[in-house]
Amino acid sequence: MSEKTQNSLLTVLQQLTCHFTWDLQEKDIPLKDLEDRICEQIEFLITKSKFTIYNLLAYAKHLKGQNEEALESLRNAEEEIQMYSKGEAETRRLVIWGNRAWVHYHMGNLAEAQNYIDRVERMCSKLSSPYRYKVEQPEIFCEEGWALLKLGGKYYERAKVCFEKALEQEPDNPEFNSGFAISVYRLDDIDRQDHPKKCFSLEPLRQAVKLNPGDPYIKVLFALKLQDVDQEAEGEKYIQETLVEHSSSPYVLRYAAKFYRRKGCVDTSMELLRKALKITPKSAFLNHQIGLCYRVKMIEIKKATNKPQGTNKERVEKLGRSAIYHYSLAIEQKPTFICACIDLAFLYIEGGQYEKAEAVYQNACQLEKITDLEKQKINLQYGRFLQSCKKSEDRALTHYVKGLKVEKESPARESLKNVVQKIATKRLEQNASDSESLGLLAFVHQLKGERREAIDCYQKALKLDPANDEYSSALCQLQLKI
């Protein structure tokens, strides 16, 4: 096949609707963790079909350079698709064929790639699509949504939009409602620490439970959301009901354990977590949750004894070591687990092990495959550590500014704005000619929408540092907006 024909083939491949064209950035995908989670879901997730999971596994295998294994996963997806009705299966099969075409293309099997493109074209014609190589059917939006949802926080908003598109065409579809509810729950949960009562997912979960009464995963998420909004008794009914029906499902056990830890029943939570860990020993989530339980027990002793001595002190130290062990294991299993990183660093700080805490922060700050919110949080926490424990305001400020420059509005960013403004103001009180502090103060005013104040600070900073292109560019943009 000539180079011209190969380029023409690539142009067609880019029009297909599948994992290779859904803008799933390899730099955002922690492959080892993803593959471990996919394999767990294939074995333990209670679902109508594992079609979606095998498709994603195929893409993960391809990214690892294992194209033969990718084709094997796509064969498994073909088997799973039989669980759907004929019409649904025909539409969803387009995703498999698209993935097959791309894998064969990367393997150099261009004739096979063309074969699957031809199949896609014939199916699109059969489904009366206005496009030669794709259809805009709700099942396709749903498949894209599930793929995005399984790739982590960076993709949750896009996943939600996909399920919304599917629901526009079939508002009472149980699967589409489940996907939408889970997407919104995950978005709620991302900043749960800052907004514990955030409950956009409450009604979507209620609707999903109504339409999917046999889905235990949706039930336990609904129970947790009910707990968030102070309806714990109703939530516990769902937890108990689901535990009776699915007592060996690690996904039910892990979320039931989370529910009971938050309720204050730490021993019950630990029992459920250890049972789940025996089933899925590679779960970073479970190890983090066990670490949280040990920390709760530590806090309980400290509160009861004020300053633990003797046996109580030994118990606190032992619980601390256990928490550290499980947090560390969680990070080993999932290096991008920022919550576990922050929790581990806090425990090291409490124990006066500042060098170990700093090592955790430094490793976390170098991670690329994390969300913007996580980048803000880790830089905020590392800055606080440097400022309060290491007494290094300059190094702290470097991380505060690094987090502040991540362009996502969040409670963490508000905290970063405030701390940078406070440091810059203090420094200017000590030295009114500090151009760097004037620039930082201008930047904060700019982010807060205080244009006049920002312009004034940038102008003062430029008088002191006239060659600073960053200040000149920012000032020019601000003046154009007035």
CSV table of C-alpha atoms in Angstrom, one decimal:
chain,number,residue,atom,x,y,z
A,1,MET,CA,0.0,0.0,0.0
A,2,SER,CA,1.5,3.4,-1.0
A,3,GLU,CA,2.2,6.2,1.4
A,4,LYS,CA,-0.6,8.2,-0.2
A,5,THR,CA,-3.1,5.4,0.4
A,6,GLN,CA,-1.8,5.0,3.9
A,7,ASN,CA,-2.3,8.7,4.6
A,8,SER,CA,-5.8,8.4,3.1
A,9,LEU,CA,-6.5,5.4,5.4
A,10,LEU,CA,-5.4,7.5,8.4
A,11,THR,CA,-7.8,10.3,7.5
A,12,VAL,CA,-10.7,7.8,7.5
A,13,LEU,CA,-9.6,6.2,10.8
A,14,GLN,CA,-9.7,9.6,12.4
A,15,GLN,CA,-13.4,9.8,11.5
A,16,LEU,CA,-14.3,6.7,13.4
A,17,THR,CA,-16.0,6.8,16.8
A,18,CYS,CA,-13.9,4.7,19.3
A,19,HIS,CA,-11.2,5.0,22.0
A,20,PHE,CA,-8.6,6.1,19.5
A,21,THR,CA,-10.6,9.2,18.5
A,22,TRP,CA,-12.1,10.2,21.9
A,23,ASP,CA,-9.0,12.3,22.8
A,24,LEU,CA,-7.9,10.0,25.7
A,25,GLN,CA,-4.5,11.5,26.4
A,26,GLU,CA,-1.8,8.9,27.1
A,27,LYS,CA,0.0,11.4,29.4
A,28,ASP,CA,-3.1,11.4,31.6
A,29,ILE,CA,-3.5,7.6,31.9
A,30,PRO,CA,-1.6,5.7,34.7
A,31,LEU,CA,-1.5,2.5,32.8
A,32,LYS,CA,-0.6,0.1,35.6
A,33,ASP,CA,-3.3,1.3,37.9
A,34,LEU,CA,-5.8,1.4,35.1
A,35,GLU,CA,-5.1,-2.2,34.0
A,36,ASP,CA,-5.3,-3.4,37.6
A,37,ARG,CA,-8.6,-1.8,38.0
A,38,ILE,CA,-10.0,-3.1,34.7
A,39,CYS,CA,-9.0,-6.6,35.6
A,40,GLU,CA,-10.6,-6.3,39.0
A,41,GLN,CA,-13.8,-5.1,37.3
A,42,ILE,CA,-13.8,-7.9,34.8
A,43,GLU,CA,-13.7,-10.4,37.6
A,44,PHE,CA,-15.8,-8.8,40.3
A,45,LEU,CA,-18.0,-6.0,38.9
A,46,ILE,CA,-21.7,-6.9,38.8
A,47,THR,CA,-22.9,-5.6,35.5
A,48,LYS,CA,-25.1,-6.5,32.6
A,49,SER,CA,-22.2,-6.6,30.2
A,50,LYS,CA,-18.4,-6.3,30.5
A,51,PHE,CA,-18.3,-5.1,26.8
A,52,THR,CA,-17.2,-1.6,27.8
A,53,ILE,CA,-14.5,-2.8,30.1
A,54,TYR,CA,-12.9,-5.1,27.5
A,55,ASN,CA,-12.9,-2.3,25.0
A,56,LEU,CA,-11.0,-0.1,27.4
A,57,LEU,CA,-8.6,-2.9,28.3
A,58,ALA,CA,-7.9,-3.3,24.6
A,59,TYR,CA,-6.9,0.4,24.4
A,60,ALA,CA,-4.8,0.1,27.5
A,61,LYS,CA,-3.0,-2.9,26.0
A,62,HIS,CA,-2.4,-1.0,22.8
A,63,LEU,CA,-0.8,1.9,24.8
A,64,LYS,CA,1.6,-0.7,26.3
A,65,GLY,CA,2.5,-1.9,22.9
A,66,GLN,CA,0.7,-5.2,23.4
A,67,ASN,CA,-1.4,-5.2,20.2
A,68,GLU,CA,-2.0,-8.9,20.0
A,69,GLU,CA,-3.4,-8.8,23.6
A,70,ALA,CA,-5.5,-5.8,22.5
A,71,LEU,CA,-7.1,-7.9,19.7
A,72,GLU,CA,-7.8,-10.6,22.2
A,73,SER,CA,-9.6,-8.1,24.5
A,74,LEU,CA,-11.7,-7.0,21.5
A,75,ARG,CA,-12.6,-10.6,20.8
A,76,ASN,CA,-13.9,-10.8,24.4
A,77,ALA,CA,-15.8,-7.6,23.8
A,78,GLU,CA,-17.5,-9.2,20.8
A,79,GLU,CA,-18.6,-12.1,23.0
A,80,GLU,CA,-20.0,-9.7,25.7
A,81,ILE,CA,-21.9,-7.7,23.1
A,82,GLN,CA,-24.3,-10.6,22.7
A,83,MET,CA,-25.9,-9.5,26.0
A,84,TYR,CA,-27.5,-6.5,24.3
A,85,SER,CA,-30.5,-6.5,22.0
A,86,LYS,CA,-29.8,-6.8,18.3
A,87,GLY,CA,-30.3,-3.1,17.6
A,88,GLU,CA,-28.0,-2.0,20.5
A,89,ALA,CA,-25.4,-4.6,19.6
A,90,GLU,CA,-25.2,-3.4,16.0
A,91,THR,CA,-24.6,0.2,17.2
A,92,ARG,CA,-22.1,-0.6,19.9
A,93,ARG,CA,-20.2,-3.0,17.6
A,94,LEU,CA,-19.1,0.2,15.7
A,95,VAL,CA,-16.8,0.9,18.7
A,96,ILE,CA,-15.2,-2.6,18.5
A,97,TRP,CA,-14.7,-2.3,14.8
A,98,GLY,CA,-13.2,1.2,15.1
A,99,ASN,CA,-10.8,-0.1,17.7
A,100,ARG,CA,-9.9,-3.1,15.6
A,101,ALA,CA,-9.2,-0.9,12.6
A,102,TRP,CA,-6.9,1.3,14.6
A,103,VAL,CA,-5.0,-1.6,16.2
A,104,HIS,CA,-4.5,-3.3,12.8
A,105,TYR,CA,-3.3,0.0,11.4
A,106,HIS,CA,-0.7,0.3,14.1
A,107,MET,CA,0.4,-3.3,13.5
A,108,GLY,CA,0.9,-2.5,9.8
A,109,ASN,CA,-2.1,-4.8,8.8
A,110,LEU,CA,-3.5,-2.1,6.5
A,111,ALA,CA,-5.8,-4.5,4.6
A,112,GLU,CA,-7.4,-5.7,7.8
A,113,ALA,CA,-7.8,-2.1,9.0
A,114,GLN,CA,-9.6,-1.3,5.7
A,115,ASN,CA,-11.8,-4.4,6.2
A,116,TYR,CA,-13.1,-3.0,9.5
A,117,ILE,CA,-13.5,0.5,8.1
A,118,ASP,CA,-15.7,-1.0,5.4
A,119,ARG,CA,-17.8,-2.8,8.0
A,120,VAL,CA,-18.3,0.5,9.8
A,121,GLU,CA,-19.3,2.2,6.6
A,122,ARG,CA,-21.9,-0.5,5.8
A,123,MET,CA,-23.3,-0.4,9.3
A,124,CYS,CA,-23.6,3.4,9.3
A,125,SER,CA,-25.5,3.1,6.0
A,126,LYS,CA,-27.8,0.5,7.5
A,127,LEU,CA,-28.5,2.7,10.5
A,128,SER,CA,-29.3,5.6,8.1
A,129,SER,CA,-26.5,7.8,9.5
A,130,PRO,CA,-25.8,11.1,7.7
A,131,TYR,CA,-22.1,10.3,8.2
A,132,ARG,CA,-20.1,7.6,6.3
A,133,TYR,CA,-18.1,6.5,9.3
A,134,LYS,CA,-20.0,7.3,12.5
A,135,VAL,CA,-23.4,7.5,14.0
A,136,GLU,CA,-24.6,9.9,16.7
A,137,GLN,CA,-26.6,7.3,18.7
A,138,PRO,CA,-27.1,7.4,22.4
A,139,GLU,CA,-25.4,4.0,22.8
A,140,ILE,CA,-22.2,5.5,21.4
A,141,PHE,CA,-22.4,8.6,23.7
A,142,CYS,CA,-22.8,6.1,26.5
A,143,GLU,CA,-19.8,4.1,25.5
A,144,GLU,CA,-17.7,7.2,25.4
A,145,GLY,CA,-19.0,8.3,28.8
A,146,TRP,CA,-18.1,5.0,30.4
A,147,ALA,CA,-14.6,5.1,28.9
A,148,LEU,CA,-14.0,8.7,30.2
A,149,LEU,CA,-15.4,7.8,33.6
A,150,LYS,CA,-12.9,5.0,34.1
A,151,LEU,CA,-9.9,7.3,33.4
A,152,GLY,CA,-10.1,9.5,36.4
A,153,GLY,CA,-11.0,13.0,37.6
A,154,LYS,CA,-9.7,14.8,34.5
A,155,TYR,CA,-12.4,13.2,32.4
A,156,TYR,CA,-15.5,13.3,34.7
A,157,GLU,CA,-16.9,16.5,33.3
A,158,ARG,CA,-16.7,15.2,29.8
A,159,ALA,CA,-18.2,11.9,30.9
A,160,LYS,CA,-21.2,13.7,32.4
A,161,VAL,CA,-21.7,15.6,29.1
A,162,CYS,CA,-21.7,12.3,27.1
A,163,PHE,CA,-24.4,10.7,29.4
A,164,GLU,CA,-26.4,13.9,29.1
A,165,LYS,CA,-26.4,13.6,25.3
A,166,ALA,CA,-27.5,10.0,25.6
A,167,LEU,CA,-30.3,10.9,28.0
A,168,GLU,CA,-31.6,13.6,25.7
A,169,GLN,CA,-32.6,10.9,23.3
A,170,GLU,CA,-33.6,8.2,25.9
A,171,PRO,CA,-34.4,9.9,29.2
A,172,ASP,CA,-35.6,6.7,31.0
A,173,ASN,CA,-32.8,4.4,29.9
A,174,PRO,CA,-31.5,2.7,33.0
A,175,GLU,CA,-27.8,2.5,31.9
A,176,PHE,CA,-27.7,6.1,30.7
A,177,ASN,CA,-29.1,7.2,34.1
A,178,SER,CA,-26.6,5.2,36.0
A,179,GLY,CA,-23.7,6.6,34.0
A,180,PHE,CA,-24.9,10.2,34.5
A,181,ALA,CA,-25.5,9.7,38.2
A,182,ILE,CA,-22.1,8.2,38.8
A,183,SER,CA,-20.4,11.0,36.8
A,184,VAL,CA,-22.1,13.6,38.9
A,185,TYR,CA,-21.4,11.7,42.1
A,186,ARG,CA,-17.7,11.6,41.2
A,187,LEU,CA,-17.7,15.4,40.5
A,188,ASP,CA,-19.4,16.0,43.8
A,189,ASP,CA,-16.8,13.8,45.5
A,190,ILE,CA,-13.8,15.5,44.1
A,191,ASP,CA,-14.1,18.5,46.4
A,192,ARG,CA,-16.1,16.8,49.1
A,193,GLN,CA,-13.6,18.0,51.8
A,194,ASP,CA,-14.3,21.6,50.9
A,195,HIS,CA,-18.0,21.1,50.2
A,196,PRO,CA,-19.3,18.2,52.3
A,197,LYS,CA,-22.9,19.0,51.6
A,198,LYS,CA,-22.5,19.2,47.8
A,199,CYS,CA,-25.4,17.1,46.5
A,200,PHE,CA,-26.0,17.6,42.8
A,201,SER,CA,-25.9,13.8,42.4
A,202,LEU,CA,-28.6,13.1,45.0
A,203,GLU,CA,-31.6,13.2,42.6
A,204,PRO,CA,-29.7,11.5,39.7
A,205,LEU,CA,-28.7,8.7,42.0
A,206,ARG,CA,-32.3,8.4,43.3
A,207,GLN,CA,-33.5,8.1,39.7
A,208,ALA,CA,-30.8,5.6,38.8
A,209,VAL,CA,-31.7,3.4,41.8
A,210,LYS,CA,-35.3,3.5,40.8
A,211,LEU,CA,-34.5,2.4,37.2
A,212,ASN,CA,-31.7,-0.1,38.3
A,213,PRO,CA,-33.1,-1.8,41.4
A,214,GLY,CA,-30.7,-4.7,41.0
A,215,ASP,CA,-27.6,-2.6,40.7
A,216,PRO,CA,-25.7,-2.8,44.0
A,217,TYR,CA,-23.0,-0.2,43.0
A,218,ILE,CA,-25.6,2.5,42.4
A,219,LYS,CA,-27.3,1.7,45.7
A,220,VAL,CA,-24.2,2.1,47.8
A,221,LEU,CA,-23.3,5.4,46.1
A,222,PHE,CA,-26.8,6.6,46.8
A,223,ALA,CA,-26.4,5.6,50.5
A,224,LEU,CA,-23.2,7.6,50.8
A,225,LYS,CA,-24.9,10.6,49.2
A,226,LEU,CA,-27.8,10.3,51.6
A,227,GLN,CA,-25.3,10.3,54.4
A,228,ASP,CA,-23.7,13.5,53.0
A,229,VAL,CA,-27.1,15.3,53.3
A,230,ASP,CA,-27.8,14.1,56.9
A,231,GLN,CA,-30.2,11.3,55.8
A,232,GLU,CA,-28.0,8.6,57.3
A,233,ALA,CA,-30.8,6.3,58.5
A,234,GLU,CA,-32.3,6.0,55.0
A,235,GLY,CA,-28.8,5.4,53.6
A,236,GLU,CA,-28.0,2.7,56.0
A,237,LYS,CA,-31.1,0.8,54.9
A,238,TYR,CA,-29.7,0.6,51.4
A,239,ILE,CA,-26.3,-0.4,52.7
A,240,GLN,CA,-27.7,-3.3,54.8
A,241,GLU,CA,-29.9,-4.4,52.0
A,242,THR,CA,-27.1,-4.5,49.6
A,243,LEU,CA,-24.7,-6.3,52.0
A,244,VAL,CA,-27.2,-9.1,52.4
A,245,GLU,CA,-27.6,-9.5,48.7
A,246,HIS,CA,-23.9,-9.0,47.7
A,247,SER,CA,-21.8,-9.9,50.8
A,248,SER,CA,-18.8,-10.9,48.7
A,249,SER,CA,-18.7,-8.0,46.2
A,250,PRO,CA,-15.5,-5.9,46.9
A,251,TYR,CA,-17.2,-2.9,45.4
A,252,VAL,CA,-20.2,-3.2,47.8
A,253,LEU,CA,-17.8,-3.9,50.8
A,254,ARG,CA,-15.6,-1.0,50.1
A,255,TYR,CA,-18.3,1.6,50.0
A,256,ALA,CA,-20.2,0.1,52.9
A,257,ALA,CA,-17.0,0.3,54.9
A,258,LYS,CA,-16.7,4.0,53.9
A,259,PHE,CA,-20.3,4.6,55.1
A,260,TYR,CA,-19.6,3.0,58.5
A,261,ARG,CA,-16.3,4.8,59.0
A,262,ARG,CA,-18.0,8.1,58.4
A,263,LYS,CA,-20.8,7.0,60.8
A,264,GLY,CA,-18.2,6.4,63.5
A,265,CYS,CA,-18.4,2.6,63.4
A,266,VAL,CA,-14.7,2.1,62.7
A,267,ASP,CA,-14.4,-1.5,63.8
A,268,THR,CA,-17.3,-2.5,61.4
A,269,SER,CA,-15.6,-0.5,58.7
A,270,MET,CA,-12.3,-2.3,59.3
A,271,GLU,CA,-13.9,-5.7,59.2
A,272,LEU,CA,-15.5,-5.0,55.8
A,273,LEU,CA,-12.3,-3.5,54.4
A,274,ARG,CA,-10.2,-6.5,55.4
A,275,LYS,CA,-12.8,-8.8,53.8
A,276,ALA,CA,-12.7,-6.8,50.6
A,277,LEU,CA,-8.8,-6.6,50.6
A,278,LYS,CA,-8.7,-10.4,50.7
A,279,ILE,CA,-10.6,-10.4,47.4
A,280,THR,CA,-8.8,-7.5,45.7
A,281,PRO,CA,-5.4,-7.2,47.4
A,282,LYS,CA,-4.1,-4.6,44.8
A,283,SER,CA,-6.8,-2.0,45.7
A,284,ALA,CA,-5.2,1.3,46.6
A,285,PHE,CA,-8.7,2.6,47.6
A,286,LEU,CA,-9.0,-0.2,50.3
A,287,ASN,CA,-5.5,0.4,51.7
A,288,HIS,CA,-6.2,4.2,51.9
A,289,GLN,CA,-9.5,3.5,53.7
A,290,ILE,CA,-7.8,1.2,56.2
A,291,GLY,CA,-5.3,3.9,56.8
A,292,LEU,CA,-8.1,6.4,57.5
A,293,CYS,CA,-9.6,4.0,60.0
A,294,TYR,CA,-6.3,3.6,61.9
A,295,ARG,CA,-6.0,7.4,62.0
A,296,VAL,CA,-9.5,7.8,63.4
A,297,LYS,CA,-8.6,5.4,66.2
A,298,MET,CA,-5.5,7.5,66.9
A,299,ILE,CA,-7.5,10.6,67.1
A,300,GLU,CA,-10.0,9.0,69.5
A,301,ILE,CA,-7.3,8.0,71.9
A,302,LYS,CA,-5.7,11.5,71.7
A,303,LYS,CA,-9.0,13.2,72.4
A,304,ALA,CA,-9.8,10.8,75.3
A,305,THR,CA,-6.4,11.2,77.0
A,306,ASN,CA,-5.4,14.7,76.0
A,307,LYS,CA,-1.7,13.9,76.0
A,308,PRO,CA,-1.3,10.1,75.7
A,309,GLN,CA,1.2,8.5,78.1
A,310,GLY,CA,2.4,4.9,78.8
A,311,THR,CA,0.2,2.3,77.2
A,312,ASN,CA,-2.0,4.9,75.4
A,313,LYS,CA,1.1,6.5,73.8
A,314,GLU,CA,2.3,3.0,72.6
A,315,ARG,CA,-1.1,2.4,71.1
A,316,VAL,CA,-1.1,5.7,69.3
A,317,GLU,CA,2.3,5.1,67.9
A,318,LYS,CA,1.4,1.6,66.8
A,319,LEU,CA,-1.8,2.9,65.1
A,320,GLY,CA,0.3,5.6,63.4
A,321,ARG,CA,2.7,3.0,62.0
A,322,SER,CA,-0.2,1.0,60.7
A,323,ALA,CA,-1.8,4.0,59.1
A,324,ILE,CA,1.5,4.9,57.5
A,325,TYR,CA,1.9,1.4,56.2
A,326,HIS,CA,-1.4,1.3,54.5
A,327,TYR,CA,-1.1,4.9,53.1
A,328,SER,CA,2.3,4.0,51.7
A,329,LEU,CA,0.9,0.8,50.2
A,330,ALA,CA,-1.9,2.8,48.6
A,331,ILE,CA,0.6,5.2,47.0
A,332,GLU,CA,2.7,2.3,45.8
A,333,GLN,CA,-0.3,0.7,44.1
A,334,LYS,CA,-1.5,4.1,42.7
A,335,PRO,CA,1.3,6.7,42.6
A,336,THR,CA,-1.2,9.4,41.5
A,337,PHE,CA,-3.4,8.9,44.6
A,338,ILE,CA,-3.0,12.5,45.9
A,339,CYS,CA,-5.4,12.1,48.9
A,340,ALA,CA,-3.2,9.3,50.2
A,341,CYS,CA,-0.1,11.4,49.6
A,342,ILE,CA,-1.5,14.3,51.6
A,343,ASP,CA,-2.7,12.0,54.4
A,344,LEU,CA,0.7,10.2,54.6
A,345,ALA,CA,2.5,13.5,54.7
A,346,PHE,CA,0.3,14.7,57.6
A,347,LEU,CA,1.1,11.6,59.6
A,348,TYR,CA,4.8,12.1,59.1
A,349,ILE,CA,4.4,15.7,60.2
A,350,GLU,CA,2.5,14.7,63.3
A,351,GLY,CA,5.3,12.4,64.2
A,352,GLY,CA,8.0,15.0,63.5
A,353,GLN,CA,9.4,13.1,60.5
A,354,TYR,CA,9.7,16.2,58.4
A,355,GLU,CA,12.2,14.8,55.9
A,356,LYS,CA,9.9,11.9,55.1
A,357,ALA,CA,6.9,14.3,54.7
A,358,GLU,CA,8.9,16.5,52.4
A,359,ALA,CA,9.9,13.5,50.2
A,360,VAL,CA,6.2,12.6,49.9
A,361,TYR,CA,5.3,16.2,48.9
A,362,GLN,CA,8.2,16.4,46.4
A,363,ASN,CA,7.2,13.2,44.7
A,364,ALA,CA,3.6,14.2,44.5
A,365,CYS,CA,4.4,17.7,43.1
A,366,GLN,CA,6.3,16.0,40.2
A,367,LEU,CA,3.3,13.9,39.1
A,368,GLU,CA,1.7,14.8,35.8
A,369,LYS,CA,-1.2,12.5,35.5
A,370,ILE,CA,-3.3,14.2,38.2
A,371,THR,CA,-6.2,16.7,38.0
A,372,ASP,CA,-5.8,20.5,38.1
A,373,LEU,CA,-7.6,20.5,41.5
A,374,GLU,CA,-5.1,17.9,42.8
A,375,LYS,CA,-2.2,20.0,41.6
A,376,GLN,CA,-3.6,23.0,43.5
A,377,LYS,CA,-4.1,21.0,46.6
A,378,ILE,CA,-0.7,19.4,46.7
A,379,ASN,CA,1.1,22.7,46.1
A,380,LEU,CA,-1.0,24.4,48.8
A,381,GLN,CA,-0.3,21.7,51.4
A,382,TYR,CA,3.4,21.5,50.5
A,383,GLY,CA,3.6,25.3,50.8
A,384,ARG,CA,2.0,25.3,54.2
A,385,PHE,CA,4.4,22.6,55.3
A,386,LEU,CA,7.4,24.6,54.1
A,387,GLN,CA,6.1,27.8,55.7
A,388,SER,CA,5.1,26.4,59.1
A,389,CYS,CA,7.4,23.4,59.6
A,390,LYS,CA,10.5,24.2,57.6
A,391,LYS,CA,10.3,28.0,58.2
A,392,SER,CA,11.0,28.7,54.5
A,393,GLU,CA,8.6,31.3,53.3
A,394,ASP,CA,10.5,31.7,49.9
A,395,ARG,CA,10.1,28.0,49.1
A,396,ALA,CA,6.6,28.0,50.3
A,397,LEU,CA,5.7,31.0,48.1
A,398,THR,CA,7.2,29.1,45.0
A,399,HIS,CA,4.6,26.3,45.5
A,400,TYR,CA,1.8,28.7,46.4
A,401,VAL,CA,2.3,30.5,43.1
A,402,LYS,CA,2.7,27.2,41.2
A,403,GLY,CA,-0.6,26.1,42.5
A,404,LEU,CA,-2.2,29.5,41.9
A,405,LYS,CA,-1.2,29.4,38.2
A,406,VAL,CA,-3.3,26.2,37.6
A,407,GLU,CA,-6.3,27.7,36.0
A,408,LYS,CA,-9.2,26.1,37.8
A,409,GLU,CA,-11.5,27.9,40.2
A,410,SER,CA,-11.8,26.0,43.4
A,411,PRO,CA,-11.7,26.4,47.2
A,412,ALA,CA,-8.0,25.4,47.1
A,413,ARG,CA,-7.3,28.2,44.6
A,414,GLU,CA,-9.1,30.7,46.8
A,415,SER,CA,-6.8,29.7,49.7
A,416,LEU,CA,-3.8,30.1,47.4
A,417,LYS,CA,-5.0,33.6,46.4
A,418,ASN,CA,-5.4,34.6,50.0
A,419,VAL,CA,-2.0,33.3,51.2
A,420,VAL,CA,-0.1,34.8,48.3
A,421,GLN,CA,-1.8,38.1,48.8
A,422,LYS,CA,-1.0,38.0,52.5
A,423,ILE,CA,2.7,37.3,51.9
A,424,ALA,CA,3.1,39.9,49.2
A,425,THR,CA,1.3,42.6,51.3
A,426,LYS,CA,3.6,41.8,54.3
A,427,ARG,CA,6.7,42.0,52.2
A,428,LEU,CA,5.6,45.3,50.6
A,429,GLU,CA,5.1,46.7,54.1
A,430,GLN,CA,8.7,45.9,54.8
A,431,ASN,CA,10.0,47.0,51.4
A,432,ALA,CA,7.8,49.1,49.1
A,433,SER,CA,10.2,48.7,46.2
A,434,ASP,CA,9.9,44.9,46.1
A,435,SER,CA,8.9,44.5,42.4
A,436,GLU,CA,8.3,40.7,42.7
A,437,SER,CA,5.8,41.2,45.5
A,438,LEU,CA,4.1,44.0,43.5
A,439,GLY,CA,3.8,41.6,40.6
A,440,LEU,CA,2.4,38.8,42.8
A,441,LEU,CA,-0.1,41.2,44.3
A,442,ALA,CA,-1.1,42.4,40.9
A,443,PHE,CA,-1.6,38.8,39.7
A,444,VAL,CA,-3.9,38.1,42.7
A,445,HIS,CA,-5.9,41.2,42.1
A,446,GLN,CA,-6.2,40.1,38.4
A,447,LEU,CA,-7.5,36.7,39.4
A,448,LYS,CA,-10.0,38.3,41.8
A,449,GLY,CA,-11.3,40.5,39.0
A,450,GLU,CA,-10.0,43.7,40.6
A,451,ARG,CA,-8.7,45.2,37.4
A,452,ARG,CA,-7.9,48.8,38.7
A,453,GLU,CA,-5.9,47.4,41.6
A,454,ALA,CA,-4.1,45.0,39.3
A,455,ILE,CA,-3.2,47.7,36.8
A,456,ASP,CA,-1.9,49.9,39.6
A,457,CYS,CA,0.3,47.2,41.0
A,458,TYR,CA,1.6,46.1,37.6
A,459,GLN,CA,2.5,49.7,36.7
A,460,LYS,CA,4.4,50.1,39.9
A,461,ALA,CA,6.2,46.8,39.4
A,462,LEU,CA,7.2,47.8,35.8
A,463,LYS,CA,8.7,51.1,37.0
A,464,LEU,CA,11.0,49.0,39.2
A,465,ASP,CA,11.5,46.2,36.7
A,466,PRO,CA,10.9,47.7,33.2
A,467,ALA,CA,12.2,44.7,31.3
A,468,ASN,CA,9.7,42.3,32.8
A,469,ASP,CA,7.7,40.9,29.8
A,470,GLU,CA,5.3,39.0,32.1
A,471,TYR,CA,4.2,42.2,33.8
A,472,SER,CA,4.0,44.1,30.4
A,473,SER,CA,1.8,41.5,28.8
A,474,ALA,CA,-0.5,41.2,31.8
A,475,LEU,CA,-0.8,45.0,32.0
A,476,CYS,CA,-1.6,45.3,28.3
A,477,GLN,CA,-4.4,42.7,28.5
A,478,LEU,CA,-5.9,44.4,31.5
A,479,GLN,CA,-5.9,47.8,29.9
A,480,LEU,CA,-7.6,46.4,26.7
A,481,LYS,CA,-10.5,45.1,28.9
A,482,ILE,CA,-11.3,48.5,30.4
